[in-house]
Short mmCIF file of C-alpha atoms in Angstrom, two decimals:
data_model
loop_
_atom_site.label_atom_id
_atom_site.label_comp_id
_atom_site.label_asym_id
_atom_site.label_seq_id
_atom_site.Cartn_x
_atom_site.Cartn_y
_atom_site.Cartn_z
CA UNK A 121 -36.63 52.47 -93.64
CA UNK A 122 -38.39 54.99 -91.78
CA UNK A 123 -40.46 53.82 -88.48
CA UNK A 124 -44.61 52.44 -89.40
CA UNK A 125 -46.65 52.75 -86.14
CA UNK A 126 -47.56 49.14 -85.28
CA UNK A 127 -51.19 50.05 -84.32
CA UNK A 128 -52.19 53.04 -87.07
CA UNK A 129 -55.94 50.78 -88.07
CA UNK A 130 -55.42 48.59 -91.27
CA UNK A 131 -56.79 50.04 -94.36
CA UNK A 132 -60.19 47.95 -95.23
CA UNK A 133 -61.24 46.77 -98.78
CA UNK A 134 -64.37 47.50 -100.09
CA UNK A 135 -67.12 45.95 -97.71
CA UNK A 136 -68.34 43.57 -100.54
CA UNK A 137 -65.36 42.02 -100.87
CA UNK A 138 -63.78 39.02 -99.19
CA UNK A 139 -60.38 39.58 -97.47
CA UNK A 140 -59.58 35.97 -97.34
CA UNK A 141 -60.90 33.70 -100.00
CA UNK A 142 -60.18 29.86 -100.42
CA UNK A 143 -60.86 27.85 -103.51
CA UNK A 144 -61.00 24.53 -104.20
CA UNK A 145 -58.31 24.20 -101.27
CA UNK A 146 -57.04 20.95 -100.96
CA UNK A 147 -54.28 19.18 -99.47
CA UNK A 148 -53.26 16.07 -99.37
CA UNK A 149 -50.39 14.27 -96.89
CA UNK A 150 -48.55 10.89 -97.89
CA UNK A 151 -49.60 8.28 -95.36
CA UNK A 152 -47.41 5.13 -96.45
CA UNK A 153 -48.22 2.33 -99.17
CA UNK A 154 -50.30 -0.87 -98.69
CA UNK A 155 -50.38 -4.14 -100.59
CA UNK A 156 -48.64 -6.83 -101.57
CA UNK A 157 -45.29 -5.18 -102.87
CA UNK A 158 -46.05 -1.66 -101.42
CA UNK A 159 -47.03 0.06 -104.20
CA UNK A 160 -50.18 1.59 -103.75
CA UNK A 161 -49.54 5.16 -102.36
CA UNK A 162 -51.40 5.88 -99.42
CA UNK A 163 -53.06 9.32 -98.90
CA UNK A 164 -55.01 11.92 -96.85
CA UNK A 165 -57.25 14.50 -97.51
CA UNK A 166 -56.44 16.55 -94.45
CA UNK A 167 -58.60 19.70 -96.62
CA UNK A 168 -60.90 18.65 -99.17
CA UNK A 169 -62.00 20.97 -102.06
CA UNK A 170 -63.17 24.02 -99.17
CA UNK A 171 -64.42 27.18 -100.66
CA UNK A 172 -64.78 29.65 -97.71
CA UNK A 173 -64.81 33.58 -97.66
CA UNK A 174 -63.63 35.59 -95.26
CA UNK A 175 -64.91 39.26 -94.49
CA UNK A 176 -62.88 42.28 -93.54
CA UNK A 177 -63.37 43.18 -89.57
CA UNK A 178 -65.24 39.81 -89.03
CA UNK A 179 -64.52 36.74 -86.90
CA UNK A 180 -65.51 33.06 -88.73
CA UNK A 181 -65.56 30.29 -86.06
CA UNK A 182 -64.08 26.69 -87.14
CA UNK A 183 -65.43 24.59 -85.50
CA UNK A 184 -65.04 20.43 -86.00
CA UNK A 185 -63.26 17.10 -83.75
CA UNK A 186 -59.80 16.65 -83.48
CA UNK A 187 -58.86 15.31 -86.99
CA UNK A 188 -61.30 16.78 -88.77
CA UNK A 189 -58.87 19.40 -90.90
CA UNK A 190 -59.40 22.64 -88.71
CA UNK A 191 -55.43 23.54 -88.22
CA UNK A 192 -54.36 22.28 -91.66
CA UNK A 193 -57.13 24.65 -93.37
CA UNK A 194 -55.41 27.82 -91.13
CA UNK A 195 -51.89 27.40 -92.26
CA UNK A 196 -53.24 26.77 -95.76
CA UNK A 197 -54.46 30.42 -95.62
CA UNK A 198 -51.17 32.02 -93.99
CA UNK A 199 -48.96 29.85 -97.02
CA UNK A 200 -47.28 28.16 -93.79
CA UNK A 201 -48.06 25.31 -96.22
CA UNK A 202 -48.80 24.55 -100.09
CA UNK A 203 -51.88 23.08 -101.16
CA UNK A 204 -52.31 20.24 -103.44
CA UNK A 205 -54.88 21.78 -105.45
CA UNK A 206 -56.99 25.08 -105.44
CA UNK A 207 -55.86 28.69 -104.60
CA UNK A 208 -55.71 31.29 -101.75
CA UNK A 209 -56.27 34.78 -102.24
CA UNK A 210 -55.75 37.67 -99.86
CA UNK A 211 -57.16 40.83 -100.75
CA UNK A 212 -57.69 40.31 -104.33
CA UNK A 213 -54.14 38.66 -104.23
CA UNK A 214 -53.56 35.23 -105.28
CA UNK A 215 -50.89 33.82 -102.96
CA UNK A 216 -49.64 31.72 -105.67
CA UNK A 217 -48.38 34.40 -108.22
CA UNK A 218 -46.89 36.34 -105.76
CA UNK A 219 -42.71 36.28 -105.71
CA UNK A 220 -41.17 35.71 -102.15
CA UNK A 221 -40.45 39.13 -102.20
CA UNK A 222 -44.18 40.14 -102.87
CA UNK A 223 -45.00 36.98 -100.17
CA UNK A 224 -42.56 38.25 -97.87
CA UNK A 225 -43.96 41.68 -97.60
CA UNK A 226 -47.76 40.45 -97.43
CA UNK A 227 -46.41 38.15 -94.41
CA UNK A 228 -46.70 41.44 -92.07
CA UNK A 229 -50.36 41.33 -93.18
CA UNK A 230 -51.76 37.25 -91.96
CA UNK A 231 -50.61 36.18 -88.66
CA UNK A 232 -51.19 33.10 -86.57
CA UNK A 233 -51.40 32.87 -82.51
CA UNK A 234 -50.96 29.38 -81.44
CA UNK A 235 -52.49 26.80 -79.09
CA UNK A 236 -50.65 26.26 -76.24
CA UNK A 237 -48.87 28.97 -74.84
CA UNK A 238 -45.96 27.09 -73.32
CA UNK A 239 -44.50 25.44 -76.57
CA UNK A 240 -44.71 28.50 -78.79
CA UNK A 241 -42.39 31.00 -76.89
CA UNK A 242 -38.59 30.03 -77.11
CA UNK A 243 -37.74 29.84 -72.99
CA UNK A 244 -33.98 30.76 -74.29
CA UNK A 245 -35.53 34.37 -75.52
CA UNK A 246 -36.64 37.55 -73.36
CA UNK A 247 -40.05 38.64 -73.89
CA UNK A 248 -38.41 41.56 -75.64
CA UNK A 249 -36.44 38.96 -78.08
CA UNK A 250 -39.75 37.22 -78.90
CA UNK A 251 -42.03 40.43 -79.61
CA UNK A 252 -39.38 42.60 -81.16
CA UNK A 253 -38.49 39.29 -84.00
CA UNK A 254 -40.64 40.60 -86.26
CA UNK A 255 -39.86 43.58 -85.64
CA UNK A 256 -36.52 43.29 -86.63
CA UNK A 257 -36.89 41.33 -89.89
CA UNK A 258 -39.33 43.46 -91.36
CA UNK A 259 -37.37 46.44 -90.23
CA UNK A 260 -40.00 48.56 -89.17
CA UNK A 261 -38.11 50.10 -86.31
CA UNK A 262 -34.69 49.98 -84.51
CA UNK A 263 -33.36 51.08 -80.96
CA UNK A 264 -35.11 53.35 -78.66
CA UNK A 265 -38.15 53.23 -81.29
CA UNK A 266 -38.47 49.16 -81.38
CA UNK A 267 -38.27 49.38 -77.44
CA UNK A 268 -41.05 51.74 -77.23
CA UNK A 269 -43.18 49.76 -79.55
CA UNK A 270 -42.58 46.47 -77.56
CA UNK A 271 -43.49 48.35 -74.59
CA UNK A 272 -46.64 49.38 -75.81
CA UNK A 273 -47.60 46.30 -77.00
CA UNK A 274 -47.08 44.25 -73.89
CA UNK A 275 -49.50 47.23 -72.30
CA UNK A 276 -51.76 46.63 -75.16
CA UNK A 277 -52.41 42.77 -74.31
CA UNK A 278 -52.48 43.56 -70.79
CA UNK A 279 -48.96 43.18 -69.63
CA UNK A 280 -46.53 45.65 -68.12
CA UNK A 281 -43.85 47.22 -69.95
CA UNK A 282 -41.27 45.59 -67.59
CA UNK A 283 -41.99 41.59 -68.45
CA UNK A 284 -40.20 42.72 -71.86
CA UNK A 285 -36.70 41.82 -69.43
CA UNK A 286 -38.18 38.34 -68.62
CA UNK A 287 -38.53 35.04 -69.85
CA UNK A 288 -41.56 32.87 -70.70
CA UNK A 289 -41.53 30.70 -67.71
CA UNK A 290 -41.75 33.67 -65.09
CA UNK A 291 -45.18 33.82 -66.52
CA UNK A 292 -49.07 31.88 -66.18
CA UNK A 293 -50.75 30.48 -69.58
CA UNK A 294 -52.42 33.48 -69.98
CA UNK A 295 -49.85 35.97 -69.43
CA UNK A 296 -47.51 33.69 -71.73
CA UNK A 297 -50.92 33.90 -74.53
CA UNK A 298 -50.86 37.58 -73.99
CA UNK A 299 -47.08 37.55 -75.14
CA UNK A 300 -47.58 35.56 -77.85
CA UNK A 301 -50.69 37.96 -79.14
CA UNK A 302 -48.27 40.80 -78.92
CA UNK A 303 -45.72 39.01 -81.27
CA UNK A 304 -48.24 38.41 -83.63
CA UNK A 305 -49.34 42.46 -83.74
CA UNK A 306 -46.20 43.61 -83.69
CA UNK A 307 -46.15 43.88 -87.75
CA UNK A 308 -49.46 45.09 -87.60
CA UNK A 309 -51.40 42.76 -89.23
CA UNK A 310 -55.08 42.63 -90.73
CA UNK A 311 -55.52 39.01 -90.17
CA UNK A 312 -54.94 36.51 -87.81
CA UNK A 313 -55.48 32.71 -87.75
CA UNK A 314 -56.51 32.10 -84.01
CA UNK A 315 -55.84 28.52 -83.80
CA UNK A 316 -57.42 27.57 -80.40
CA UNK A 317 -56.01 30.04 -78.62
CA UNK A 318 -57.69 29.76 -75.22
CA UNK A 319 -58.59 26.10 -75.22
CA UNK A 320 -54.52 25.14 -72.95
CA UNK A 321 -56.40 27.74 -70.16
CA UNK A 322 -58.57 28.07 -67.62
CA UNK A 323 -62.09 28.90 -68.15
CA UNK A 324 -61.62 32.39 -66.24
CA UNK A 325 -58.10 33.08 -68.42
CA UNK A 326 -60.49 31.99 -71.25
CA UNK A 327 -62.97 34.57 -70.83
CA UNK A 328 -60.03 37.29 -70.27
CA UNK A 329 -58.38 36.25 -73.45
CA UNK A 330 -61.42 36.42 -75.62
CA UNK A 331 -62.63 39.65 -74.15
CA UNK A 332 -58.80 40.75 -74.91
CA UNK A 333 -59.22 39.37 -78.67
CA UNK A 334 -62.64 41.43 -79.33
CA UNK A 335 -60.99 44.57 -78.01
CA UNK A 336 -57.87 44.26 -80.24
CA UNK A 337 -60.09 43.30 -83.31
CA UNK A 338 -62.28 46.61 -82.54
CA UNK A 339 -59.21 49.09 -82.09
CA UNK A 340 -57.26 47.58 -84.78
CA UNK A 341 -59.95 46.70 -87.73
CA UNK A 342 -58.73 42.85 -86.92
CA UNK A 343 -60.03 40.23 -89.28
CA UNK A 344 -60.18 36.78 -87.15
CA UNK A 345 -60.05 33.03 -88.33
CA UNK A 346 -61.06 31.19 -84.98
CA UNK A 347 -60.46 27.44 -84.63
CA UNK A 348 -61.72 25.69 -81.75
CA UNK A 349 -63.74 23.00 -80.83
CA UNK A 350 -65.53 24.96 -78.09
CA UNK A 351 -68.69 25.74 -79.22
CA UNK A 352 -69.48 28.13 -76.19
CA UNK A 353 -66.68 30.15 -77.16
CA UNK A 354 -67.26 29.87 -80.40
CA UNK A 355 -70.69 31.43 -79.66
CA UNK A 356 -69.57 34.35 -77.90
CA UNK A 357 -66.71 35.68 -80.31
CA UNK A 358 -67.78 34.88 -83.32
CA UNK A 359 -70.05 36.15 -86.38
CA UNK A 360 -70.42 33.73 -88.74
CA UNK A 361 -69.61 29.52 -88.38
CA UNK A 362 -68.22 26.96 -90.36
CA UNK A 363 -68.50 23.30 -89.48
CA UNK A 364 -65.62 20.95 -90.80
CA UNK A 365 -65.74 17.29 -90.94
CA UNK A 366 -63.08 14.94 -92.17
CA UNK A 367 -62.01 17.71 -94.38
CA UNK A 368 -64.66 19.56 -95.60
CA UNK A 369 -66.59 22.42 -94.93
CA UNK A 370 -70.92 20.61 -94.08
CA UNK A 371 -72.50 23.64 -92.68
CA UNK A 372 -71.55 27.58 -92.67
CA UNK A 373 -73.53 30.14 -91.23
CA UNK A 374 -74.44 33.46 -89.56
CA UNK A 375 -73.38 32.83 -85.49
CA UNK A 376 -77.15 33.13 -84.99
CA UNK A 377 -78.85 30.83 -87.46
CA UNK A 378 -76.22 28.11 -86.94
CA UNK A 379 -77.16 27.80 -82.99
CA UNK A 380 -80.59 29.32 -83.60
CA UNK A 381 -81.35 26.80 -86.59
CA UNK A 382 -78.93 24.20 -87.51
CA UNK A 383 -79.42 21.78 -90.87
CA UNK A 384 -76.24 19.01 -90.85
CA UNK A 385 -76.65 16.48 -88.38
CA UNK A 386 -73.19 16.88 -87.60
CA UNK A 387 -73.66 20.20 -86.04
CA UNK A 388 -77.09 19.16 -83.97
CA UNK A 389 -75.13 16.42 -82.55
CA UNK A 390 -72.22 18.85 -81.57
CA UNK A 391 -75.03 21.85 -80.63
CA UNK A 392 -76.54 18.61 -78.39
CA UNK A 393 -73.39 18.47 -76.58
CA UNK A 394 -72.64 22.08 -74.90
CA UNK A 395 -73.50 21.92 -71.50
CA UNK A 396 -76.14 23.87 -70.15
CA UNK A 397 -76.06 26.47 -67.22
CA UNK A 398 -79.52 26.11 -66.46
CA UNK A 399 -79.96 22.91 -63.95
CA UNK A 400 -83.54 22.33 -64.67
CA UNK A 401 -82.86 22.48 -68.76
CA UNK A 402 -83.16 18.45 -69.76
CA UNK A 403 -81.89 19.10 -73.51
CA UNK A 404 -81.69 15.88 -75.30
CA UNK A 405 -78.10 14.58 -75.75
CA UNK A 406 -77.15 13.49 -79.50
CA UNK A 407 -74.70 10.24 -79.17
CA UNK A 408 -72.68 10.23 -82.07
CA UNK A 409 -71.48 5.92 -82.88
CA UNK A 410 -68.33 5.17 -83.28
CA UNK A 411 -65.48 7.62 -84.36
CA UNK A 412 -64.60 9.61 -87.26
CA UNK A 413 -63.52 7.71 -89.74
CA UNK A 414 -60.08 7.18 -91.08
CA UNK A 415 -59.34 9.75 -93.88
CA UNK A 416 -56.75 7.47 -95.42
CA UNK A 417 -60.11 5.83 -96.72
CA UNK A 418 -63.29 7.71 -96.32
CA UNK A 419 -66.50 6.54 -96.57
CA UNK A 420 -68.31 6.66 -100.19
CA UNK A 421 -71.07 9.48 -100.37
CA UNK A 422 -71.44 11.85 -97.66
CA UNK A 423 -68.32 11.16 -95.14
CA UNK A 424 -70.76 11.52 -92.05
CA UNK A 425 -73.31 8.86 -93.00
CA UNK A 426 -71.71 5.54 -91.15
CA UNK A 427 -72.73 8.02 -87.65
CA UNK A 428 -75.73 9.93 -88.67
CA UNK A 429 -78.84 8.91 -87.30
CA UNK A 430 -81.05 10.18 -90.32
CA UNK A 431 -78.87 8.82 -93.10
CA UNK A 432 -80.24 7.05 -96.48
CA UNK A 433 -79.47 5.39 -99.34
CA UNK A 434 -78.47 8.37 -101.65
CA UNK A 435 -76.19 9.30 -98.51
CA UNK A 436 -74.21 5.92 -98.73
CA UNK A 437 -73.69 6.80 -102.85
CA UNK A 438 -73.50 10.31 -103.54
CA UNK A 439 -71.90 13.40 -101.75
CA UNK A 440 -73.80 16.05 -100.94
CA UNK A 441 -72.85 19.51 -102.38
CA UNK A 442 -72.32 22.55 -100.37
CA UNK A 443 -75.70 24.39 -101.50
CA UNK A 444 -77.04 27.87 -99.90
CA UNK A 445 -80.19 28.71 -98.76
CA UNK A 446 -81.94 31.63 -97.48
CA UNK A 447 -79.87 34.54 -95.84
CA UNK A 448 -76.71 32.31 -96.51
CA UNK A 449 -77.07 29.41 -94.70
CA UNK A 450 -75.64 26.93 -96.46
CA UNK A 451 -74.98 23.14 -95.86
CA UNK A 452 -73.91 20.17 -97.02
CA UNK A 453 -76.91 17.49 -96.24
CA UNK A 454 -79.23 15.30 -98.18
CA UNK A 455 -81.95 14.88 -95.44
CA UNK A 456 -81.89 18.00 -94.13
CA UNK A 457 -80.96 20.94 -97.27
CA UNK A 458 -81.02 24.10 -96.96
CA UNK A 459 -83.96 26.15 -96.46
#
């Protein structure tokens, strides 16, 4: 199979269509049986019915707590695992029809980079093992032409061409996050599931690695899924939000409106919460009570209501829908709909 240059820029779709597209995505995990002879199955709804679009070149922010579905939803769009219900398609491709062959080849295309940099390189493998993997089993190059293309990719994130001869822990978190960025363009893909990529470093890495991220996505045509909890982050990489709770999607927005003008009391409270760099600012803090609650068995209604502060009785019964508002704003919120 003759050589494909690992950085040529990824064809685009049309601009009105989505790249990524999830519908109706659910999935559910066993969590054990209850009563008296054990045989009501127990279950969670780690992803809960989301419908969420993805655009070509853009970067959506996830944002929720720990718990609240964020990692399950991003390996639901790479296929890493099946849903219970609902479908994921990828450029007009619905992951479900496709054969493993057909799956296998679109693999090259969706790519994840994980969260902490120390567990996801093998420390038996050389850097040049670990980048040039996919290389090999997509055969897209072999000998002198896969070690020039690992070499340039290293230089691409940052690194020299010589770490390719070492192992992952002659490097820092961030140089080991830069490695693992390179394996993940080394099949040139057009999407990648950043699953809280910078949140194991510190907050000067941080800034290096997102700065590194926005360059990539602007040489390469990169479309970016980017889960974190970090809404300051959030803020500065991404263009549009989505808010997840307890498995669902209760607020998605432009990057502007959503810190500019947000509806679900769920994302004031977590707005409330990012400190300020401004000594004299007295912003009032939203307390959140108690925890999220268990999604083995979730409240009745809207999930948020036993914390929110503005809840009512039609809260406590029915669940809100996911409605949109003006310039696509939409939410999920009795009290506060969209506008």
């Amino acid at each position: 199979m003759s050589p494909v240059s690992a950085y040529s820029p990824a064809v685009l779709p049309a601009a009105s269509a989505s790249l990524v597209r999830a519908e109706n995505l659910t999935r559910e995990f066993e969590a054990g049986s209850s009563g008296l002879l054990r045989r009501r199955r127990l279950t969670v709804k780690a992803v809960n019915a989301v419908n969420l679009d993805i655009n070509p070149g853009e970067t959506l922010g996830l944002v929720g707590e720990s718990g609240s579905g964020k990692s399950t939803l991003g390996r639901l769009l790479l296929k890493l695992i099946e849903p219970t219900a609902g479908r994921v398609v990828f450029d007009g491709r619905d992951l479900a029809t496709l054969s493993r062959k057909e799956l296998r080849g679109l693999r090259r295309e969706m790519q994840l980079v994980f969260q902490d940099p120390y567990a996801s390189l093998n420390p038996r493998m050389r850097v040049r093992s670990i980048v040039g993997e996919g290389i090999d089993i997509h055969r897209l190059a072999r000998g002198a032409e896969k070690e020039r293309r690992i070499a340039e990719l290293l230089e691409m994130v940052g690194l020299d061409a010589a770490a390719m001869n070492r192992y992952p822990h002659e490097f820092s978190g961030g140089q080991r996050q830069r490695i693992g960025i390179a394996r993940a363009l080394a099949v040139n893909p057009r999407f990648l599931v950043l699953d809280e990529p910078v949140s194991a470093l510190d907050v000067s890495i941080q800034a290096q690695i997102i700065n590194l991220l926005q360059d990539l996505q602007e040489r390469l045509h990169l479309t970016y899924l980017f889960i974190a909890h970090d809404l300051r982050v959030v803020e500065h990489i991404s263009q549009r939000v989505a808010i997840m709770y307890l498995g669902k999607i209760v607020e998605t927005a432009s990057r502007d409106d959503i810190y500019a003008n947000p509806r679900h009391p769920y994302t004031r409270a977590l707005l409330s919460a990012i400190p300020s760099v401004n000594p004299e600012a007295h912003a009032e803090r939203i307390k959140l009570p108690g925890e999220m609650p268990s999604p083995v068995e979730p409240p009745t209604g809207c999930a948020f209501h036993p914390r929110c502060p503005y809840a009512k009785d039609i809260c406590r019964r029915v669940e809100p829908a996911l409605e949109t508002g003006r310039g696509g704003h939409a939410v999920a919120c009795h009290v506060f709909p969209p506008e």
